[in-house]
PDB file of C-alpha atoms in Angstrom:
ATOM      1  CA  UNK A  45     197.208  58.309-150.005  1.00 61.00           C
ATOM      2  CA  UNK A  46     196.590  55.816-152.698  1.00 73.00           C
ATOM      3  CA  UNK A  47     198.783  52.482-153.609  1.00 73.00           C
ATOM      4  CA  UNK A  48     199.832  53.884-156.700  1.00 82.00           C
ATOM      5  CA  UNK A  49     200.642  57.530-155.041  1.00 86.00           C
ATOM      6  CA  UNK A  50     202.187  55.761-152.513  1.00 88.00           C
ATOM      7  CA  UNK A  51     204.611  54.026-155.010  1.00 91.00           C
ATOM      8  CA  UNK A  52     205.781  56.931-157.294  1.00 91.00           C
ATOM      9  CA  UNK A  53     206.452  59.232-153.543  1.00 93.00           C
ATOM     10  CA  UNK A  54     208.339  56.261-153.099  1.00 92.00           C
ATOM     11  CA  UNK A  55     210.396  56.200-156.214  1.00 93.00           C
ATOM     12  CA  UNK A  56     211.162  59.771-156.322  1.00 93.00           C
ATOM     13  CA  UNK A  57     212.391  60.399-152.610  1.00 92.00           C
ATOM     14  CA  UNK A  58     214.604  56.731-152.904  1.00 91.00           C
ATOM     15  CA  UNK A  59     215.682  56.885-156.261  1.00 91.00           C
ATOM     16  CA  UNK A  60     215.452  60.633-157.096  1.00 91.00           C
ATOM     17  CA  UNK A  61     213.752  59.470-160.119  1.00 93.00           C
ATOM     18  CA  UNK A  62     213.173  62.399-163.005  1.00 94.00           C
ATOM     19  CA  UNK A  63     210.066  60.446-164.314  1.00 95.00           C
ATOM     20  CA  UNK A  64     208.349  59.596-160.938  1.00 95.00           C
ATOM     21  CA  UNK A  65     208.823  63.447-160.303  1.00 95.00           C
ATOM     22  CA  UNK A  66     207.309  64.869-163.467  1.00 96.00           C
ATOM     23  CA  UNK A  67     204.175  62.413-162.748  1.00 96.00           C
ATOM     24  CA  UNK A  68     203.985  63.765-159.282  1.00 96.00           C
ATOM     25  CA  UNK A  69     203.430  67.399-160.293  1.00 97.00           C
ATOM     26  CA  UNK A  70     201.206  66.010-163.260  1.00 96.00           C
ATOM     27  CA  UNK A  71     198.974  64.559-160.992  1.00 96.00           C
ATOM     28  CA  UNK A  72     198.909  67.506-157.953  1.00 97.00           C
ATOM     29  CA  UNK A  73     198.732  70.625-161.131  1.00 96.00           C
ATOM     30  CA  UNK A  74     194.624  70.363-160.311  1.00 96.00           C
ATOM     31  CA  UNK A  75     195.911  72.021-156.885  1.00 95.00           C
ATOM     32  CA  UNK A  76     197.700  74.813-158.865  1.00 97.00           C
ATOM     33  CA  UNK A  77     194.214  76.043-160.503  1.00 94.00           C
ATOM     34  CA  UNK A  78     191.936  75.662-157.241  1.00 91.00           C
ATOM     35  CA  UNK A  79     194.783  77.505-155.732  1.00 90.00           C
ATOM     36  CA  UNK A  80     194.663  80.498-158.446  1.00 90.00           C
ATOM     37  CA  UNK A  81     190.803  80.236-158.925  1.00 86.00           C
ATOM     38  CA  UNK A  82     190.948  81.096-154.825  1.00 82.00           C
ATOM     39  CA  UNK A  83     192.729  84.160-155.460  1.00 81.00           C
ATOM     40  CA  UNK A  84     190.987  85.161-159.088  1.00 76.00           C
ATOM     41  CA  UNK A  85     188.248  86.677-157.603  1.00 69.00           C
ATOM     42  CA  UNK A  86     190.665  89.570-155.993  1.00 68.00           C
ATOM     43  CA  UNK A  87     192.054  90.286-159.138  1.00 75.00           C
ATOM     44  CA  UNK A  88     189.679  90.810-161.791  1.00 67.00           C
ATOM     45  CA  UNK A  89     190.499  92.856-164.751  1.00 69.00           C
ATOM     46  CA  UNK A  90     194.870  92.798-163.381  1.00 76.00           C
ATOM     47  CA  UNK A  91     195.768  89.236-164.923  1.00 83.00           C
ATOM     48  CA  UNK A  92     194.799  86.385-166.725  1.00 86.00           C
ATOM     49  CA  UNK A  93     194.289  83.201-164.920  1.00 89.00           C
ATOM     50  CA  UNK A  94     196.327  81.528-166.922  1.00 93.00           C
ATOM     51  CA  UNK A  95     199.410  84.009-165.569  1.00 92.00           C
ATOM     52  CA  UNK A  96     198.550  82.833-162.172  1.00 93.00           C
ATOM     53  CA  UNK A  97     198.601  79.284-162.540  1.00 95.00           C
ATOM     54  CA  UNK A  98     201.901  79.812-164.367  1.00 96.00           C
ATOM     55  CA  UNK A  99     203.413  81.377-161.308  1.00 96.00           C
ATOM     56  CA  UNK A 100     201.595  78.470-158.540  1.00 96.00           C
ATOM     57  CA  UNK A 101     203.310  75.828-160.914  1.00 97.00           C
ATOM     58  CA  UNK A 102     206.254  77.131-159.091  1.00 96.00           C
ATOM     59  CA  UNK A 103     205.209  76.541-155.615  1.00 96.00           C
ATOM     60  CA  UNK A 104     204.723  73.021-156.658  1.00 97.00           C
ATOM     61  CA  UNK A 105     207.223  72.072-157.955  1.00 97.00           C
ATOM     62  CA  UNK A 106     208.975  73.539-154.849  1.00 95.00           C
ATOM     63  CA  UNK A 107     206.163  71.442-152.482  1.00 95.00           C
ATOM     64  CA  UNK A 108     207.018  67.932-154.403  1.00 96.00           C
ATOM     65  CA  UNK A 109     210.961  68.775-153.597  1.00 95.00           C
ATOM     66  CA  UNK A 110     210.595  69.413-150.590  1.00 93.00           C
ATOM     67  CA  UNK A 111     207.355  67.254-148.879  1.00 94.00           C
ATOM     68  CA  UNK A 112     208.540  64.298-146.694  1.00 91.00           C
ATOM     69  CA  UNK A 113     205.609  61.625-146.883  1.00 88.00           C
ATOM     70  CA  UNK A 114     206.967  59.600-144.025  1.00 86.00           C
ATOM     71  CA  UNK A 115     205.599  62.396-141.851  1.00 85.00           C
ATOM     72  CA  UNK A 116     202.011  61.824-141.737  1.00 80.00           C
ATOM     73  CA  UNK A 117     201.366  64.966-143.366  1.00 81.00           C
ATOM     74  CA  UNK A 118     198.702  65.238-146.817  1.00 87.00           C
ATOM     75  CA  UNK A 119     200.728  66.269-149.400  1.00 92.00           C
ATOM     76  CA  UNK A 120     197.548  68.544-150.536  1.00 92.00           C
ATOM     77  CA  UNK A 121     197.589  70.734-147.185  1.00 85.00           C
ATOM     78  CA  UNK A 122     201.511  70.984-147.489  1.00 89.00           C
ATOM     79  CA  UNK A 123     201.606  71.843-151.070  1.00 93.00           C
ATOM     80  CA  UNK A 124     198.473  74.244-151.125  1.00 89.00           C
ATOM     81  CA  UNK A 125     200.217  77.481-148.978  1.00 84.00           C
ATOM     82  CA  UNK A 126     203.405  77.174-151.165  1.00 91.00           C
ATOM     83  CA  UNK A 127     201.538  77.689-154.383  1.00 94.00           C
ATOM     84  CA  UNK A 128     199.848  80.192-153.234  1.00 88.00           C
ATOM     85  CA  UNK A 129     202.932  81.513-151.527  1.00 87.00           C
ATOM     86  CA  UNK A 130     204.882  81.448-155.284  1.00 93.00           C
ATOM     87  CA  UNK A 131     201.478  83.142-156.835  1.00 91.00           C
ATOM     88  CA  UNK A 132     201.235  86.143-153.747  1.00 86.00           C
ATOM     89  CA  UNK A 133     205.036  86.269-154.283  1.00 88.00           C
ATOM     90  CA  UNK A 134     205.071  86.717-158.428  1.00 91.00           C
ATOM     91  CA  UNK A 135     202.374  89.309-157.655  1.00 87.00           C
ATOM     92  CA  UNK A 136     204.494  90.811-155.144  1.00 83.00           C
ATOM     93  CA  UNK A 137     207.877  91.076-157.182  1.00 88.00           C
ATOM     94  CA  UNK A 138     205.459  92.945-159.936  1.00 86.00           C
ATOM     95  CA  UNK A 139     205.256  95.970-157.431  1.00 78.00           C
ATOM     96  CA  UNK A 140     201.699  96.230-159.406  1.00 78.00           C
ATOM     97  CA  UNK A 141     199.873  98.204-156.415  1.00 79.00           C
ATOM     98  CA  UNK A 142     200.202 101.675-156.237  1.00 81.00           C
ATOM     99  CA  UNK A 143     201.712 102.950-152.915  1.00 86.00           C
ATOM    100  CA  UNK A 144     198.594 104.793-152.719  1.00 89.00           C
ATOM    101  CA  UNK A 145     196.310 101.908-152.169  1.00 87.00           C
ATOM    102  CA  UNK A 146     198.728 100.496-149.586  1.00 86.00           C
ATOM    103  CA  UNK A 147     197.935 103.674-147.808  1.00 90.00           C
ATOM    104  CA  UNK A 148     194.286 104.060-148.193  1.00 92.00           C
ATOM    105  CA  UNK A 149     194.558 100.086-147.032  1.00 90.00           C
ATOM    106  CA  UNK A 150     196.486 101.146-143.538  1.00 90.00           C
ATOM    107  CA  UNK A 151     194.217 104.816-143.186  1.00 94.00           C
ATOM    108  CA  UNK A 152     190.743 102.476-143.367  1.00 94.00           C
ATOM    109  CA  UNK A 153     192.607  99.697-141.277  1.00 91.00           C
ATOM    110  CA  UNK A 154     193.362 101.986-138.582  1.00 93.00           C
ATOM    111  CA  UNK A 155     189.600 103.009-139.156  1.00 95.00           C
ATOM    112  CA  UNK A 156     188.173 100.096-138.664  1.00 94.00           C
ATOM    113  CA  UNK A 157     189.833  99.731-135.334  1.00 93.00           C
ATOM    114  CA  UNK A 158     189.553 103.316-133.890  1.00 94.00           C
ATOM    115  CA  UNK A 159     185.825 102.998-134.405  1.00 95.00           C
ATOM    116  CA  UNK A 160     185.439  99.540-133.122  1.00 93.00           C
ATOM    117  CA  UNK A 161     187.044 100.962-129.660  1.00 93.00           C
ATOM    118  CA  UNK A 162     185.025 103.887-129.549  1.00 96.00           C
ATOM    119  CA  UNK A 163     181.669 102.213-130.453  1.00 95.00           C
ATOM    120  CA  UNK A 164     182.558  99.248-128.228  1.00 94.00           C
ATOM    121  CA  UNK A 165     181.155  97.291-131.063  1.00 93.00           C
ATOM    122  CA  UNK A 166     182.286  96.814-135.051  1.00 92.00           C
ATOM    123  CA  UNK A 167     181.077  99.707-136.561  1.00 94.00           C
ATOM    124  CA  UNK A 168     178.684  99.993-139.347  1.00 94.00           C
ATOM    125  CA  UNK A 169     179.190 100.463-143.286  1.00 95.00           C
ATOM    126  CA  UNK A 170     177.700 104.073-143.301  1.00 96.00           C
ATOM    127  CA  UNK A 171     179.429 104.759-139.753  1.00 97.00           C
ATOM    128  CA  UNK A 172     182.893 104.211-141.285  1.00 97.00           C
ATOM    129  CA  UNK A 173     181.832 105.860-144.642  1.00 97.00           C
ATOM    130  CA  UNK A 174     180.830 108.926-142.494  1.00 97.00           C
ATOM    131  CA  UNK A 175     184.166 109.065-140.695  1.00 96.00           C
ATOM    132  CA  UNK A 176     186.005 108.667-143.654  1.00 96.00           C
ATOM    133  CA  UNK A 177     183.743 111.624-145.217  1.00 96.00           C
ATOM    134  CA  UNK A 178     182.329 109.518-147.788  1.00 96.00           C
ATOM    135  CA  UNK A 179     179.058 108.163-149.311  1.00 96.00           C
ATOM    136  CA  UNK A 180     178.291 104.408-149.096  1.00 96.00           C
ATOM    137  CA  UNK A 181     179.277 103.887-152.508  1.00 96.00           C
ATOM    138  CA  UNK A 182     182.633 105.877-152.127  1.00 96.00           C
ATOM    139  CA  UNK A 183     183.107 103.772-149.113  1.00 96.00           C
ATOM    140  CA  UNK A 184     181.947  99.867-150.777  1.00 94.00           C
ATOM    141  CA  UNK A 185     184.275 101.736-154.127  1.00 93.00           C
ATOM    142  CA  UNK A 186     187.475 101.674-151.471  1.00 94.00           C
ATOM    143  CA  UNK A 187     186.928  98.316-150.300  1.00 92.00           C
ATOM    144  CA  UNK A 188     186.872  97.025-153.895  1.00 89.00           C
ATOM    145  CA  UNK A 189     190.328  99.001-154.224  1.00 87.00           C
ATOM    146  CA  UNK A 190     191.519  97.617-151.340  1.00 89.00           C
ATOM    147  CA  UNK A 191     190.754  93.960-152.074  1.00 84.00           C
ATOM    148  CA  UNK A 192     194.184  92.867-153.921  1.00 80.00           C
ATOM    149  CA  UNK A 193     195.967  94.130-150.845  1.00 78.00           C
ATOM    150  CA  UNK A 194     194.081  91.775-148.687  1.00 76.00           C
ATOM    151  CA  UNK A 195     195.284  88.930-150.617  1.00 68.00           C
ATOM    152  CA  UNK A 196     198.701  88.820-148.707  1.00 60.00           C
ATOM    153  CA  UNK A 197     198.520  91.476-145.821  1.00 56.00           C
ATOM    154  CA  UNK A 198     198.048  88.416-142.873  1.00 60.00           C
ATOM    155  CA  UNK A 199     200.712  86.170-144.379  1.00 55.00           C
ATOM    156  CA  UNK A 200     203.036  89.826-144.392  1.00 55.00           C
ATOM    157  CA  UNK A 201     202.124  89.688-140.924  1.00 55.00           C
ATOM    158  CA  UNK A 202     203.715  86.618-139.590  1.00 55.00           C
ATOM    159  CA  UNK A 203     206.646  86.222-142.232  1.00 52.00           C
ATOM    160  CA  UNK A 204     207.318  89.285-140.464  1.00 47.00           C
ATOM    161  CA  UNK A 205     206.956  88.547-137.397  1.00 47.00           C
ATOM    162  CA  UNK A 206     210.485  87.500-136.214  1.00 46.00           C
ATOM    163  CA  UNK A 207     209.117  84.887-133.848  1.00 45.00           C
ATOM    164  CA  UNK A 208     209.637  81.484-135.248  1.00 43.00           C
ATOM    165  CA  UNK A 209     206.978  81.634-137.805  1.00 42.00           C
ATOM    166  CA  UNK A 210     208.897  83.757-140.730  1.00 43.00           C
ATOM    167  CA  UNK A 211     207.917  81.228-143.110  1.00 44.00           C
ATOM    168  CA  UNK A 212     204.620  80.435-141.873  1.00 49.00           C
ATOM    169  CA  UNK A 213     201.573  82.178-144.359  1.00 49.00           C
ATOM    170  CA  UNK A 214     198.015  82.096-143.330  1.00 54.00           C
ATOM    171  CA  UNK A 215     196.906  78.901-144.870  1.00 52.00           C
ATOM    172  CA  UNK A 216     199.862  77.127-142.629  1.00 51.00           C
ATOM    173  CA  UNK A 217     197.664  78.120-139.623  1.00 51.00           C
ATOM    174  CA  UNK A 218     194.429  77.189-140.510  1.00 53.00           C
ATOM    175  CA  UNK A 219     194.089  73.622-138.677  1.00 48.00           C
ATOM    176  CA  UNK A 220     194.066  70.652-140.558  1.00 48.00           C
ATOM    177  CA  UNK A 221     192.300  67.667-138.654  1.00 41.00           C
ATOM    178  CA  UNK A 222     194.059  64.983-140.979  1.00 43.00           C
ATOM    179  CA  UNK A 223     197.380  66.199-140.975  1.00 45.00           C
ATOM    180  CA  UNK A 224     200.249  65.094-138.354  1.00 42.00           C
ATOM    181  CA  UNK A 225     202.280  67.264-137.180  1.00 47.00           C
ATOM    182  CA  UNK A 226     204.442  65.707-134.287  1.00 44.00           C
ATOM    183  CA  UNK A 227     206.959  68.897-134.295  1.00 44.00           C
ATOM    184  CA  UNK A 228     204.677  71.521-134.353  1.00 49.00           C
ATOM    185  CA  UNK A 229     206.990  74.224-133.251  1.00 54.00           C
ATOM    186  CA  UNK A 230     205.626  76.489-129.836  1.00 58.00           C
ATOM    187  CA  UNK A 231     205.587  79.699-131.930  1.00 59.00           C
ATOM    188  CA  UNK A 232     203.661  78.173-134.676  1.00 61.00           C
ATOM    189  CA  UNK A 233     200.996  77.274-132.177  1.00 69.00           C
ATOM    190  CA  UNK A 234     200.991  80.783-130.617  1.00 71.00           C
ATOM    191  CA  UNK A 235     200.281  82.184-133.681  1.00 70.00           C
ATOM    192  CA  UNK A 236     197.361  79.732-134.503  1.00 73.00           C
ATOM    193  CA  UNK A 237     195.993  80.406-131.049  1.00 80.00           C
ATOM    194  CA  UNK A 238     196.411  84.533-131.655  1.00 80.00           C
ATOM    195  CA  UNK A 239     194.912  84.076-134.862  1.00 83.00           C
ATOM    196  CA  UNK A 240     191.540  81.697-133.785  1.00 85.00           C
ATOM    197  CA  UNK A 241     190.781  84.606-131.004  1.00 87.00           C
ATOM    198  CA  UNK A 242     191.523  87.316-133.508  1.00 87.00           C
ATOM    199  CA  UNK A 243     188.462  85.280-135.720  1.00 90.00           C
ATOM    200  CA  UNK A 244     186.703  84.997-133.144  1.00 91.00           C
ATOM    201  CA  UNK A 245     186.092  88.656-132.593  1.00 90.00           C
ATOM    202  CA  UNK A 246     185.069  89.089-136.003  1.00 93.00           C
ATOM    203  CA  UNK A 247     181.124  89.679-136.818  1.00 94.00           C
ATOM    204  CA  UNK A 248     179.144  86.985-137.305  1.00 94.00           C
ATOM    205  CA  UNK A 249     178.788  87.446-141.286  1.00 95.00           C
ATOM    206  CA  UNK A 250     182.873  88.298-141.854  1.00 95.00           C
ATOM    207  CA  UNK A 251     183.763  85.289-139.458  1.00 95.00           C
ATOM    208  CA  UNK A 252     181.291  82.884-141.629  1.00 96.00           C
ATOM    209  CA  UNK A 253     183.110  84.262-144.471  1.00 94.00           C
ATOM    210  CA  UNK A 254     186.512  83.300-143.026  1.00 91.00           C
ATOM    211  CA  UNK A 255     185.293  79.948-141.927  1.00 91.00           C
ATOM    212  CA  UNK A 256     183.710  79.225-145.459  1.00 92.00           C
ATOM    213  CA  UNK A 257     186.925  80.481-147.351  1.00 88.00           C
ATOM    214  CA  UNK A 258     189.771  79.586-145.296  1.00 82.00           C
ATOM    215  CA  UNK A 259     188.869  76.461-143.529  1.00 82.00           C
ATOM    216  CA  UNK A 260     186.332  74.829-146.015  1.00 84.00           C
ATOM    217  CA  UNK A 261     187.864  76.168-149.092  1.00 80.00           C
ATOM    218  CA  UNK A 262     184.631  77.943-150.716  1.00 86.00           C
ATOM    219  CA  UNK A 263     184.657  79.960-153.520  1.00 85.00           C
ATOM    220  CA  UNK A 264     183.666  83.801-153.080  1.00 87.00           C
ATOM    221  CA  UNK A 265     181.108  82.379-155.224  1.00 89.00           C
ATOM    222  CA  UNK A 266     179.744  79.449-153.840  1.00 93.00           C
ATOM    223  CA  UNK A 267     180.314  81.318-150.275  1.00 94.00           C
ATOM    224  CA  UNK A 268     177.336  83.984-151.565  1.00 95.00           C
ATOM    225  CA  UNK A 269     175.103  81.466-152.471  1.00 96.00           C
ATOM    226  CA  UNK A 270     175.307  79.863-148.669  1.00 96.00           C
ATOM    227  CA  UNK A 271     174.713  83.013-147.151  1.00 96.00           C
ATOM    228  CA  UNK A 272     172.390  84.915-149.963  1.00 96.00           C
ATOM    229  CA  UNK A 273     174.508  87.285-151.488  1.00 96.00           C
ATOM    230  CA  UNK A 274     175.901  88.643-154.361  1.00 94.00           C
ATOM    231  CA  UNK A 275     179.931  87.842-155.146  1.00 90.00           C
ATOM    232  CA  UNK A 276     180.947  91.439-155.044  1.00 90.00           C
ATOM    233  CA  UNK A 277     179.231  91.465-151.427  1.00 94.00           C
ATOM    234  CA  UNK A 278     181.413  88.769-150.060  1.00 93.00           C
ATOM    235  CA  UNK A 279     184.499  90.482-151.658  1.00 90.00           C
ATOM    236  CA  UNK A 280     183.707  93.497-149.412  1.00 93.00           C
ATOM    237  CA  UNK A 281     183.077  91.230-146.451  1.00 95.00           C
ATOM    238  CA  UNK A 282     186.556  89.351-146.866  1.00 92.00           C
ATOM    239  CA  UNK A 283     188.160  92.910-147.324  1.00 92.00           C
ATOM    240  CA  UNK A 284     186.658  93.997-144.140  1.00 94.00           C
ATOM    241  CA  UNK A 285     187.714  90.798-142.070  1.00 93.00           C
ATOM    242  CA  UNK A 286     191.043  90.799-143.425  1.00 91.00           C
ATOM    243  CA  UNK A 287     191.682  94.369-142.438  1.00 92.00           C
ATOM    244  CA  UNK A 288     189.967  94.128-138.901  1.00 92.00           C
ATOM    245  CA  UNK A 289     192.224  90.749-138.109  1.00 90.00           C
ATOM    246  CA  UNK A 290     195.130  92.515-139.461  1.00 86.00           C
ATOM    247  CA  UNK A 291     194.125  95.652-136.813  1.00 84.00           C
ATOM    248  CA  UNK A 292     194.130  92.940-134.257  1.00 84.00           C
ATOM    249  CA  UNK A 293     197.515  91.316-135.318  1.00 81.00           C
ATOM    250  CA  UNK A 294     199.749  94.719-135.557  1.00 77.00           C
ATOM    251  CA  UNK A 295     198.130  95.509-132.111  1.00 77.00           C
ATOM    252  CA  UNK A 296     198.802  92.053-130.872  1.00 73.00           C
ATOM    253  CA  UNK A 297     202.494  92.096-132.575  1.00 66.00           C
ATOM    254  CA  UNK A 298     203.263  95.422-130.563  1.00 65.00           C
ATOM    255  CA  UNK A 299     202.043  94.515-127.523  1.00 65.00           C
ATOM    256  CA  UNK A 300     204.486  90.821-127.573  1.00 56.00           C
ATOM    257  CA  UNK A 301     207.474  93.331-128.609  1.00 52.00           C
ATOM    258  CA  UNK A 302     206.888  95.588-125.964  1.00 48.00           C
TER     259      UNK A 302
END
């Protein structure tokens, strides 16, 4: 943290000072549009960027409230999952999916696993287009539907959970080498540990993917360029992750409850 951050963090949290906070979320709003040009890509042709960042602006404002800097932690890790937190829960409040594509989201979730135990292996495009009775294109089509779902069905997974981590979302458990985190509660690190294996299981390409988006904060964009294809491609092979970790993390989830 520079001198001059330093200072106005400083000022706020001592004084409560209005003008030291309105320079604070001056400064951080460049995390507000990384944070909405991260979750763009999902939503082509819904909203306007511009709508996005109005709702992450939110989460910021929230994240300078609230951060401690006395902690150790970077502001920029703590603040990122609450703007996209306030985004995913604007989107959310909309009720701007159809029901329907909640269920064909859970029917090719469900998919993915039952053919991944039968195969003894993650199945194949065609193989899950065949057992869905549809073409290849049908079958990349329903992954493209399926794609805004993705955007919040892991962080629905632990707020959900009822374990400790009801306010945790998936960006709180990717690891962050820089940050302290001295009371890092035993549920939180259950989940991260539940999540890496989950990852782990993934194929090769979808788990690059993960690592690329999630943990070195890559564009869809810039993520096909590393690994030679096209932006719609990487879309399908986020879907696809997302949906096979989710698989894992219901399973998981049931198996702790029971």
């Amino acid at each position: 943290m520079e001198a001059s951050e330093s200072l106005l963090w400083q000022e706020y949290k001592k004084n409560n000072s209005p003008t030291a906070r309105e320079k604070l979320i001056l400064n951080y709003l460049p995390l507000v549009r990384y944070a909405a040009g991260r979750i763009s890509p999902g939503l082509q042709g819904y909203f306007e960027f511009d709508d996005l960042v109005s709702a992450g602006v939110y989460g910021l404002i929230n994240a300078v409230e609230r951060f401690n800097p006395d902690l150790g932690y970077k502001f920029e890790t703590f603040a990122l999952s609450r703007i996209k937190g306030s985004i995913v829960d604007w989107l959310r409040s909309l009720n701007w999916v159809p029901q329907s594509v909640f269920r064909k989201t859970r029917k090719l979730e469900n998919t993915l696993w039952e053919l991944e135990q039968k195969l003894e292996r993650p199945p194949e495009d065609h193989e899950v287009a065949d057992h869905l009775g549809l073409t290849l294109e049908e079958y990349h089509k329903l992954l493209k539907q399926t794609a805004p779902v993705t955007l919040f069905s892991l962080d629905d997974y632990f707020r959900s959970s009822g374990d400790g981590v009801d306010n945790c979302s998936l960006q709180d458990l990717i690891p962050d080498s820089q940050a302290v985190d001295p009371v890092l509660s035993f549920e939180v690190m259950e989940a991260k540990q539940i999540l890496a294996q989950a990852i782990e299981r993934l194929p090769e390409r979808e788990r690059l993917v993960v690592t690329l988006y999630y943990y070195e904060g890559l564009i869809l964009k810039e993520i096909g360029q590393i690994i030679g294809v096209s932006e719609s491609r990487v879309s399908q092979l986020h879907t696809k992750a997302i949906l096979r970790l989710r698989g894992q993390l219901s399973r998981k989830k049931r198996e702790l409850i029971v």
